[in-house]
Short mmCIF file of C-alpha atoms in Angstrom, two decimals:
data_model
loop_
_atom_site.label_atom_id
_atom_site.label_comp_id
_atom_site.label_asym_id
_atom_site.label_seq_id
_atom_site.Cartn_x
_atom_site.Cartn_y
_atom_site.Cartn_z
CA MET A 1 271.05 -27.35 19.71
CA THR A 2 272.18 -24.37 17.60
CA THR A 3 275.81 -24.35 16.51
CA LEU A 4 277.22 -20.97 17.41
CA ALA A 5 278.71 -18.76 14.71
CA SER A 6 282.37 -17.84 15.07
CA TYR A 7 281.39 -14.21 15.82
CA ALA A 8 278.96 -15.21 18.59
CA CYS A 9 279.86 -15.04 22.29
CA HIS A 10 281.10 -18.50 23.24
CA PRO A 11 280.86 -19.31 26.96
CA ALA A 12 284.15 -21.20 26.94
CA ARG A 13 285.87 -18.01 25.74
CA SER A 14 284.28 -15.64 28.23
CA ARG A 15 286.50 -13.07 29.93
CA GLY A 16 285.11 -14.41 33.21
CA ARG A 17 283.81 -12.75 36.35
CA LEU A 18 285.18 -10.00 38.56
CA HIS A 19 285.35 -12.24 41.64
CA ALA A 20 286.65 -15.80 41.67
CA GLU A 21 284.03 -18.23 42.94
CA PRO A 22 284.58 -21.51 44.82
CA GLY A 23 284.11 -24.31 42.31
CA GLY A 24 284.35 -21.92 39.36
CA GLU A 25 281.63 -22.65 36.77
CA LEU A 26 281.40 -26.35 37.58
CA ARG A 27 278.25 -26.37 39.72
CA GLY A 28 275.77 -28.29 37.59
CA PRO A 29 275.55 -28.40 33.78
CA ARG A 30 275.04 -24.66 33.19
CA ASP A 31 277.63 -22.57 31.40
CA ILE A 32 278.59 -19.04 32.45
CA PHE A 33 275.88 -17.27 30.43
CA GLN A 34 273.15 -19.66 31.56
CA ARG A 35 274.15 -18.93 35.15
CA ASP A 36 274.02 -15.21 34.42
CA ARG A 37 270.45 -15.60 33.17
CA ASP A 38 269.44 -17.57 36.23
CA ARG A 39 271.04 -15.04 38.58
CA ILE A 40 268.93 -12.33 36.98
CA ILE A 41 265.72 -14.35 37.25
CA HIS A 42 266.32 -15.13 40.93
CA SER A 43 267.28 -11.58 41.88
CA ILE A 44 265.08 -9.35 44.00
CA ALA A 45 265.59 -6.49 41.55
CA PHE A 46 264.08 -8.58 38.74
CA ARG A 47 261.06 -9.55 40.84
CA ARG A 48 260.36 -5.92 41.63
CA LEU A 49 259.81 -5.24 37.92
CA ARG A 50 256.33 -6.74 38.25
CA HIS A 51 255.21 -3.53 40.00
CA LYS A 52 257.15 -0.94 37.97
CA THR A 53 255.63 1.24 35.24
CA GLN A 54 256.00 0.28 31.60
CA VAL A 55 253.56 2.72 29.93
CA PHE A 56 250.80 3.31 32.46
CA VAL A 57 251.65 4.53 35.96
CA SER A 58 250.51 2.03 38.60
CA PRO A 59 248.02 0.39 36.20
CA ASP A 60 244.91 -0.82 38.01
CA GLY A 61 244.02 -3.30 35.26
CA ASP A 62 245.45 -6.80 35.36
CA HIS A 63 246.03 -6.91 31.60
CA PHE A 64 248.38 -3.96 31.16
CA ARG A 65 252.09 -4.52 30.78
CA VAL A 66 254.61 -3.71 33.48
CA ARG A 67 258.42 -3.79 33.32
CA LEU A 68 258.48 -7.50 34.14
CA THR A 69 256.11 -8.64 31.40
CA HIS A 70 257.81 -6.28 28.97
CA SER A 71 261.20 -7.81 29.77
CA LEU A 72 259.83 -11.30 29.19
CA GLU A 73 258.44 -10.24 25.82
CA VAL A 74 261.77 -8.68 24.83
CA ALA A 75 263.50 -11.94 25.79
CA GLN A 76 261.11 -13.97 23.65
CA ILE A 77 261.90 -11.88 20.57
CA GLY A 78 265.62 -11.75 21.29
CA ARG A 79 266.03 -15.45 21.89
CA THR A 80 264.22 -16.41 18.69
CA ALA A 81 266.31 -14.00 16.62
CA ALA A 82 269.54 -15.17 18.29
CA ARG A 83 268.77 -18.78 17.43
CA THR A 84 268.07 -17.88 13.82
CA LEU A 85 271.33 -15.93 13.54
CA CYS A 86 273.39 -18.62 15.36
CA LEU A 87 274.18 -16.24 18.23
CA ASN A 88 274.25 -17.16 21.90
CA GLU A 89 270.62 -17.50 22.98
CA ASP A 90 271.35 -17.62 26.71
CA LEU A 91 273.39 -14.42 26.77
CA THR A 92 270.82 -12.67 24.58
CA GLU A 93 268.02 -13.79 26.87
CA ALA A 94 269.88 -12.69 30.00
CA LEU A 95 270.54 -9.24 28.52
CA CYS A 96 266.89 -8.86 27.51
CA LEU A 97 265.67 -9.87 30.97
CA ALA A 98 268.04 -7.50 32.78
CA HIS A 99 267.99 -4.43 30.55
CA ASP A 100 265.32 -2.52 32.54
CA ILE A 101 266.35 -3.43 36.09
CA GLY A 102 267.75 0.07 36.68
CA HIS A 103 264.44 1.84 36.05
CA PRO A 104 263.06 3.65 39.11
CA PRO A 105 259.35 3.63 40.00
CA PHE A 106 256.97 5.36 37.57
CA GLY A 107 259.17 4.84 34.52
CA HIS A 108 260.65 7.87 32.81
CA ALA A 109 258.75 10.26 35.10
CA GLY A 110 260.54 8.76 38.08
CA GLU A 111 263.85 8.93 36.24
CA ASP A 112 263.30 12.62 35.44
CA ALA A 113 262.65 13.34 39.11
CA LEU A 114 265.80 11.54 40.26
CA GLU A 115 267.85 13.21 37.53
CA ALA A 116 266.69 16.59 38.85
CA ALA A 117 267.31 15.61 42.47
CA LEU A 118 270.89 14.58 41.64
CA ASP A 119 271.55 17.49 39.32
CA ASP A 120 274.39 18.77 41.54
CA HIS A 121 275.67 15.26 42.28
CA GLY A 122 276.21 13.65 38.88
CA GLY A 123 272.64 13.00 37.77
CA PHE A 124 270.78 9.70 37.34
CA ASP A 125 270.71 7.33 34.35
CA HIS A 126 268.66 4.14 34.42
CA ASN A 127 271.07 2.22 32.19
CA ALA A 128 274.05 2.95 34.45
CA HIS A 129 271.86 2.19 37.46
CA THR A 130 271.16 -1.26 36.04
CA LEU A 131 274.88 -1.99 36.29
CA ARG A 132 275.12 -0.34 39.70
CA THR A 133 272.27 -2.51 40.96
CA LEU A 134 273.70 -5.76 39.61
CA MET A 135 277.33 -5.08 40.54
CA LEU A 136 276.98 -3.30 43.90
CA LEU A 137 273.49 -3.17 45.40
CA GLU A 138 272.03 -6.65 44.85
CA SER A 139 274.24 -8.80 47.08
CA PRO A 140 272.96 -12.32 47.80
CA TYR A 141 276.41 -13.94 48.03
CA PRO A 142 278.51 -14.14 51.20
CA ARG A 143 281.94 -13.15 49.88
CA PHE A 144 281.38 -10.32 47.42
CA ARG A 145 278.99 -7.54 46.45
CA GLY A 146 276.73 -7.86 43.44
CA LEU A 147 275.68 -10.82 41.31
CA ASN A 148 279.20 -11.28 39.92
CA LEU A 149 277.95 -11.52 36.34
CA SER A 150 280.19 -12.31 33.40
CA TRP A 151 282.17 -9.60 31.63
CA GLU A 152 280.14 -10.17 28.45
CA MET A 153 276.87 -9.69 30.33
CA LEU A 154 278.01 -6.45 31.96
CA GLU A 155 279.53 -5.18 28.72
CA GLY A 156 276.26 -5.84 26.92
CA LEU A 157 274.21 -3.98 29.52
CA ALA A 158 276.60 -1.03 29.39
CA LYS A 159 276.83 -0.75 25.59
CA HIS A 160 273.72 -2.34 24.08
CA ASN A 161 272.79 1.10 22.69
CA GLY A 162 276.30 1.69 21.38
CA PRO A 163 279.67 2.88 22.71
CA VAL A 164 279.56 5.06 25.82
CA GLY A 165 281.56 8.15 24.91
CA ARG A 166 280.74 10.24 27.98
CA PRO A 167 280.00 7.92 30.89
CA GLY A 168 278.35 9.41 33.95
CA TRP A 169 279.53 8.87 37.49
CA ALA A 170 277.71 5.55 37.99
CA MET A 171 279.05 4.07 34.76
CA ARG A 172 282.56 5.30 35.54
CA GLU A 173 282.36 3.70 38.98
CA VAL A 174 281.48 0.22 37.72
CA ASP A 175 283.90 0.52 34.79
CA ALA A 176 286.69 1.25 37.27
CA LEU A 177 285.83 -1.99 39.10
CA PHE A 178 285.68 -4.16 35.97
CA PRO A 179 286.76 -2.30 32.77
CA LEU A 180 284.14 -2.80 30.07
CA ASP A 181 285.85 -1.24 27.01
CA LEU A 182 283.19 1.45 26.88
CA ALA A 183 284.53 3.06 23.69
CA SER A 184 283.89 -0.01 21.50
CA HIS A 185 280.68 -1.55 20.25
CA ALA A 186 279.13 -4.44 22.14
CA SER A 187 278.59 -8.02 21.02
CA LEU A 188 275.94 -8.96 18.48
CA GLU A 189 273.93 -10.46 21.35
CA ALA A 190 273.81 -7.08 23.07
CA GLN A 191 272.97 -5.26 19.84
CA LEU A 192 270.16 -7.76 19.29
CA ALA A 193 268.79 -7.21 22.80
CA ALA A 194 268.52 -3.47 22.10
CA LEU A 195 266.53 -3.92 18.88
CA SER A 196 264.36 -6.62 20.46
CA ASP A 197 263.43 -4.02 23.08
CA ASP A 198 262.34 -1.62 20.33
CA ILE A 199 260.22 -4.26 18.61
CA ALA A 200 258.54 -5.23 21.87
CA TYR A 201 257.60 -1.78 23.13
CA ASP A 202 256.73 -0.36 19.70
CA ASN A 203 254.04 -2.99 19.35
CA HIS A 204 252.95 -3.95 22.84
CA ASP A 205 252.49 -0.30 23.76
CA ILE A 206 250.04 -0.11 20.86
CA ASP A 207 248.16 -3.04 22.37
CA ASP A 208 248.01 -1.36 25.78
CA GLY A 209 247.06 2.00 24.27
CA LEU A 210 244.14 0.44 22.42
CA ARG A 211 243.07 -1.46 25.54
CA ALA A 212 243.14 1.75 27.59
CA GLY A 213 241.10 3.64 24.99
CA LEU A 214 243.86 6.23 24.44
CA LEU A 215 244.47 5.05 20.88
CA THR A 216 242.00 4.21 18.13
CA LEU A 217 242.44 2.08 15.05
CA ASP A 218 241.66 5.06 12.83
CA GLN A 219 244.52 6.99 14.40
CA LEU A 220 246.91 4.09 13.99
CA LEU A 221 246.07 3.63 10.32
CA SER A 222 247.59 7.04 9.58
CA VAL A 223 250.99 5.39 10.15
CA PRO A 224 252.21 3.68 6.93
CA LEU A 225 253.74 0.66 8.71
CA VAL A 226 250.52 0.03 10.61
CA ARG A 227 248.40 0.51 7.49
CA ARG A 228 250.52 -1.98 5.55
CA CYS A 229 250.25 -4.61 8.28
CA TRP A 230 246.53 -3.96 8.78
CA ASP A 231 245.84 -4.46 5.07
CA ARG A 232 247.61 -7.83 5.22
CA VAL A 233 245.61 -8.88 8.27
CA ARG A 234 242.30 -7.84 6.70
CA ALA A 235 243.19 -9.73 3.53
CA ARG A 236 243.74 -12.91 5.59
CA TYR A 237 240.58 -12.49 7.68
CA PRO A 238 238.05 -10.59 5.52
CA ASP A 239 235.02 -11.87 7.43
CA VAL A 240 236.28 -11.28 10.99
CA PRO A 241 235.10 -8.14 12.86
CA GLU A 242 237.74 -5.46 13.21
CA ASP A 243 237.83 -5.55 17.00
CA ARG A 244 238.81 -9.23 16.84
CA LEU A 245 241.82 -8.41 14.68
CA LEU A 246 243.59 -5.77 16.77
CA ARG A 247 245.87 -8.24 18.50
CA GLU A 248 246.49 -9.93 15.17
CA LEU A 249 247.66 -6.55 13.90
CA VAL A 250 250.20 -6.37 16.72
CA ARG A 251 251.42 -9.90 15.97
CA GLU A 252 251.75 -9.07 12.29
CA GLN A 253 253.85 -5.99 13.04
CA ILE A 254 256.14 -7.92 15.36
CA GLY A 255 256.63 -10.52 12.65
CA VAL A 256 257.37 -7.92 9.98
CA MET A 257 259.88 -6.09 12.17
CA ALA A 258 261.60 -9.21 13.48
CA THR A 259 261.93 -10.69 9.99
CA ASP A 260 263.38 -7.45 8.63
CA LEU A 261 265.83 -7.28 11.54
CA ILE A 262 267.04 -10.85 11.00
CA GLU A 263 267.39 -10.54 7.24
CA THR A 264 269.14 -7.17 7.39
CA THR A 265 271.50 -8.31 10.14
CA ARG A 266 272.37 -11.50 8.28
CA ALA A 267 273.20 -9.48 5.16
CA ASN A 268 275.25 -6.99 7.18
CA ILE A 269 277.31 -9.76 8.75
CA ALA A 270 277.92 -11.40 5.36
CA VAL A 271 279.51 -8.28 3.88
CA SER A 272 281.26 -7.05 7.04
CA GLY A 273 284.04 -9.61 7.07
CA VAL A 274 283.75 -10.18 10.83
CA GLU A 275 284.90 -13.60 11.99
CA THR A 276 285.15 -13.17 15.77
CA VAL A 277 283.36 -11.27 18.50
CA GLU A 278 286.41 -9.02 18.78
CA ASP A 279 285.95 -8.15 15.10
CA VAL A 280 282.38 -7.16 15.94
CA ARG A 281 283.53 -4.92 18.79
CA SER A 282 286.20 -3.19 16.73
CA LEU A 283 284.20 -2.76 13.52
CA GLY A 284 283.15 0.77 14.38
CA ARG A 285 279.47 0.38 13.52
CA PRO A 286 276.55 -1.82 14.62
CA LEU A 287 275.59 -4.81 12.51
CA VAL A 288 272.21 -5.53 14.07
CA CYS A 289 269.69 -3.11 12.59
CA PHE A 290 266.56 -2.71 10.51
CA SER A 291 266.67 -2.05 6.79
CA PRO A 292 266.76 1.66 5.83
CA GLU A 293 263.11 1.47 4.78
CA LEU A 294 261.91 -0.07 8.03
CA THR A 295 264.17 2.23 10.07
CA ALA A 296 262.34 5.22 8.60
CA GLN A 297 258.94 3.58 9.17
CA GLU A 298 259.80 2.64 12.75
CA ARG A 299 260.87 6.19 13.54
CA GLU A 300 257.58 7.46 12.15
CA LEU A 301 255.73 4.99 14.35
CA LYS A 302 257.66 6.25 17.39
CA ARG A 303 256.80 9.86 16.56
CA PHE A 304 253.15 8.88 16.36
CA MET A 305 253.29 7.05 19.71
CA TYR A 306 254.87 10.01 21.47
CA ALA A 307 252.32 12.42 20.06
CA THR A 308 249.23 10.32 20.72
CA LEU A 309 250.02 7.97 23.63
CA TYR A 310 253.12 8.86 25.64
CA HIS A 311 252.20 12.58 25.62
CA HIS A 312 248.45 12.03 25.98
CA PRO A 313 247.02 14.46 28.57
CA THR A 314 246.05 11.57 30.85
CA GLN A 315 249.61 10.21 30.72
CA LEU A 316 251.18 13.63 31.28
CA ALA A 317 249.01 14.27 34.32
CA ALA A 318 249.95 10.90 35.82
CA ALA A 319 253.63 11.60 35.13
CA ASP A 320 253.41 14.98 36.87
CA ARG A 321 251.98 13.38 40.00
CA ALA A 322 254.61 10.62 39.85
CA ARG A 323 257.40 13.22 39.74
CA VAL A 324 255.92 14.89 42.82
CA ILE A 325 255.99 11.60 44.72
CA VAL A 326 259.62 10.85 43.86
CA THR A 327 260.73 14.43 44.53
CA ASP A 328 258.96 14.51 47.88
CA LEU A 329 260.45 11.17 48.90
CA PHE A 330 263.95 12.29 47.99
CA ARG A 331 263.66 15.48 50.01
CA ALA A 332 262.22 13.66 53.00
CA TYR A 333 264.86 10.91 53.08
CA HIS A 334 267.68 13.34 52.43
CA ALA A 335 266.60 15.53 55.35
CA ARG A 336 265.72 12.63 57.65
CA PRO A 337 267.54 9.41 56.69
CA GLU A 338 266.01 7.68 59.72
CA LEU A 339 262.78 7.49 57.71
CA MET A 340 264.46 4.84 55.55
CA PRO A 341 264.65 1.21 56.74
CA ALA A 342 267.42 0.55 59.26
CA GLU A 343 269.76 -1.14 56.79
CA TRP A 344 269.58 1.91 54.51
CA HIS A 345 269.58 4.53 57.24
CA GLY A 346 272.63 2.96 58.85
CA GLU A 347 274.71 3.34 55.69
CA CYS A 348 273.69 6.91 54.81
CA ALA A 349 276.69 9.23 54.65
CA LEU A 350 276.76 12.81 55.92
CA GLU A 351 278.88 14.12 53.06
CA GLU A 352 277.93 14.73 49.45
CA PRO A 353 277.59 13.35 46.84
CA GLN A 354 277.44 10.04 48.71
CA ARG A 355 274.38 11.04 50.74
CA SER A 356 272.24 12.03 47.76
CA ARG A 357 273.32 9.03 45.71
CA HIS A 358 272.51 6.68 48.58
CA VAL A 359 269.01 8.13 48.91
CA ALA A 360 268.55 7.83 45.13
CA ASP A 361 269.65 4.17 45.27
CA PHE A 362 266.91 3.47 47.81
CA ILE A 363 264.19 5.25 45.85
CA ALA A 364 265.25 3.77 42.49
CA GLY A 365 264.72 0.28 43.85
CA MET A 366 261.13 1.00 44.86
CA THR A 367 258.11 -0.33 43.04
CA ASP A 368 255.34 2.07 42.09
CA ARG A 369 253.06 0.90 44.86
CA TYR A 370 255.78 0.94 47.52
CA ALA A 371 256.68 4.52 46.56
CA GLU A 372 253.00 5.50 46.81
CA LYS A 373 252.72 3.77 50.18
CA ARG A 374 255.80 5.45 51.63
CA HIS A 375 254.73 8.82 50.25
CA ALA A 376 251.30 8.43 51.84
CA GLU A 377 252.94 7.57 55.17
CA ILE A 378 255.28 10.56 55.03
CA HIS A 379 253.31 13.24 53.17
CA GLY A 380 249.72 12.02 53.05
CA ALA A 381 247.98 10.28 50.19
CA LEU A 382 248.55 11.59 46.69
CA ALA A 383 246.33 9.71 44.27
CA ILE A 384 247.64 8.75 40.85
CA ALA A 385 244.90 8.60 38.24
#
């Protein structure tokens, strides 16, 4: 078992949960962060990620990634790095597993449509909606709303990308319930979850893009980071056909990025003088990061991916149709709440902004295929290529 560093999140020193629970944390051998992780895994919202877009809208191939498999891959990277850095593996894993729960159907296209639909009512942000889902909407327990996650877990989800200087309505609402010190940086575990997400999607999206035929190796080799990793792979396997080495290329890049992240973070911690997690929060800058050289290379890789994959004409056409589905659903449910299931219709307010936000809550929880099904029932089939 890894001995935790003094600046790691220690379960015995957690700030606790919003609601007191019968028996406290004594049910079984799990500590507070292990129970957080298990609550995420057993939640309905987490299970729905298996049918939510990662890169490809409603992928019809069994081998493409979805939000669920992506979250598992992020957790694998994050947990390994946490162990190496003597951080709390369980909290890191829980944050990685939960970070995308607030995404609506159809990925960023669905988020854009909900943002537009709520333009006059505070907008929509998937990160804030993750907290809204876990603190208010997912309610399996008899005496309180939400999963009643630890303060450290909620803080990490709120601030894993840095301090929240201008929180939107959803973030303000949950922060009012359980203040999360939004102006400070988050724990090292949360910072690590954010960079593990980058490593996972930077590389696994390449894998999916190649599989879909929207990327070619020749295109990828124009990116210096990819070229460097490809040259190392070819040097190790000079006699293996290129098509057999594409997944090895992805593995090599993950290894290069993860190693750089760990080494840079370890060096940052050593010179920072932090001794406690509160020191980390008050330092004023993140400690978990890539080296300056890899930061520049990773940004170049992202620019390439946006230009060639995320903004590929096939992807843009699918995103346009996805936005139509979400927009149509919002208009239909807003005008006729009785079209929603009884438990949602019964709680729909007449006044704004509550009415629009309630409709958005319902749509945001949908999977891609459920949104397509409901749209077909209400408006007629709209195929997504």
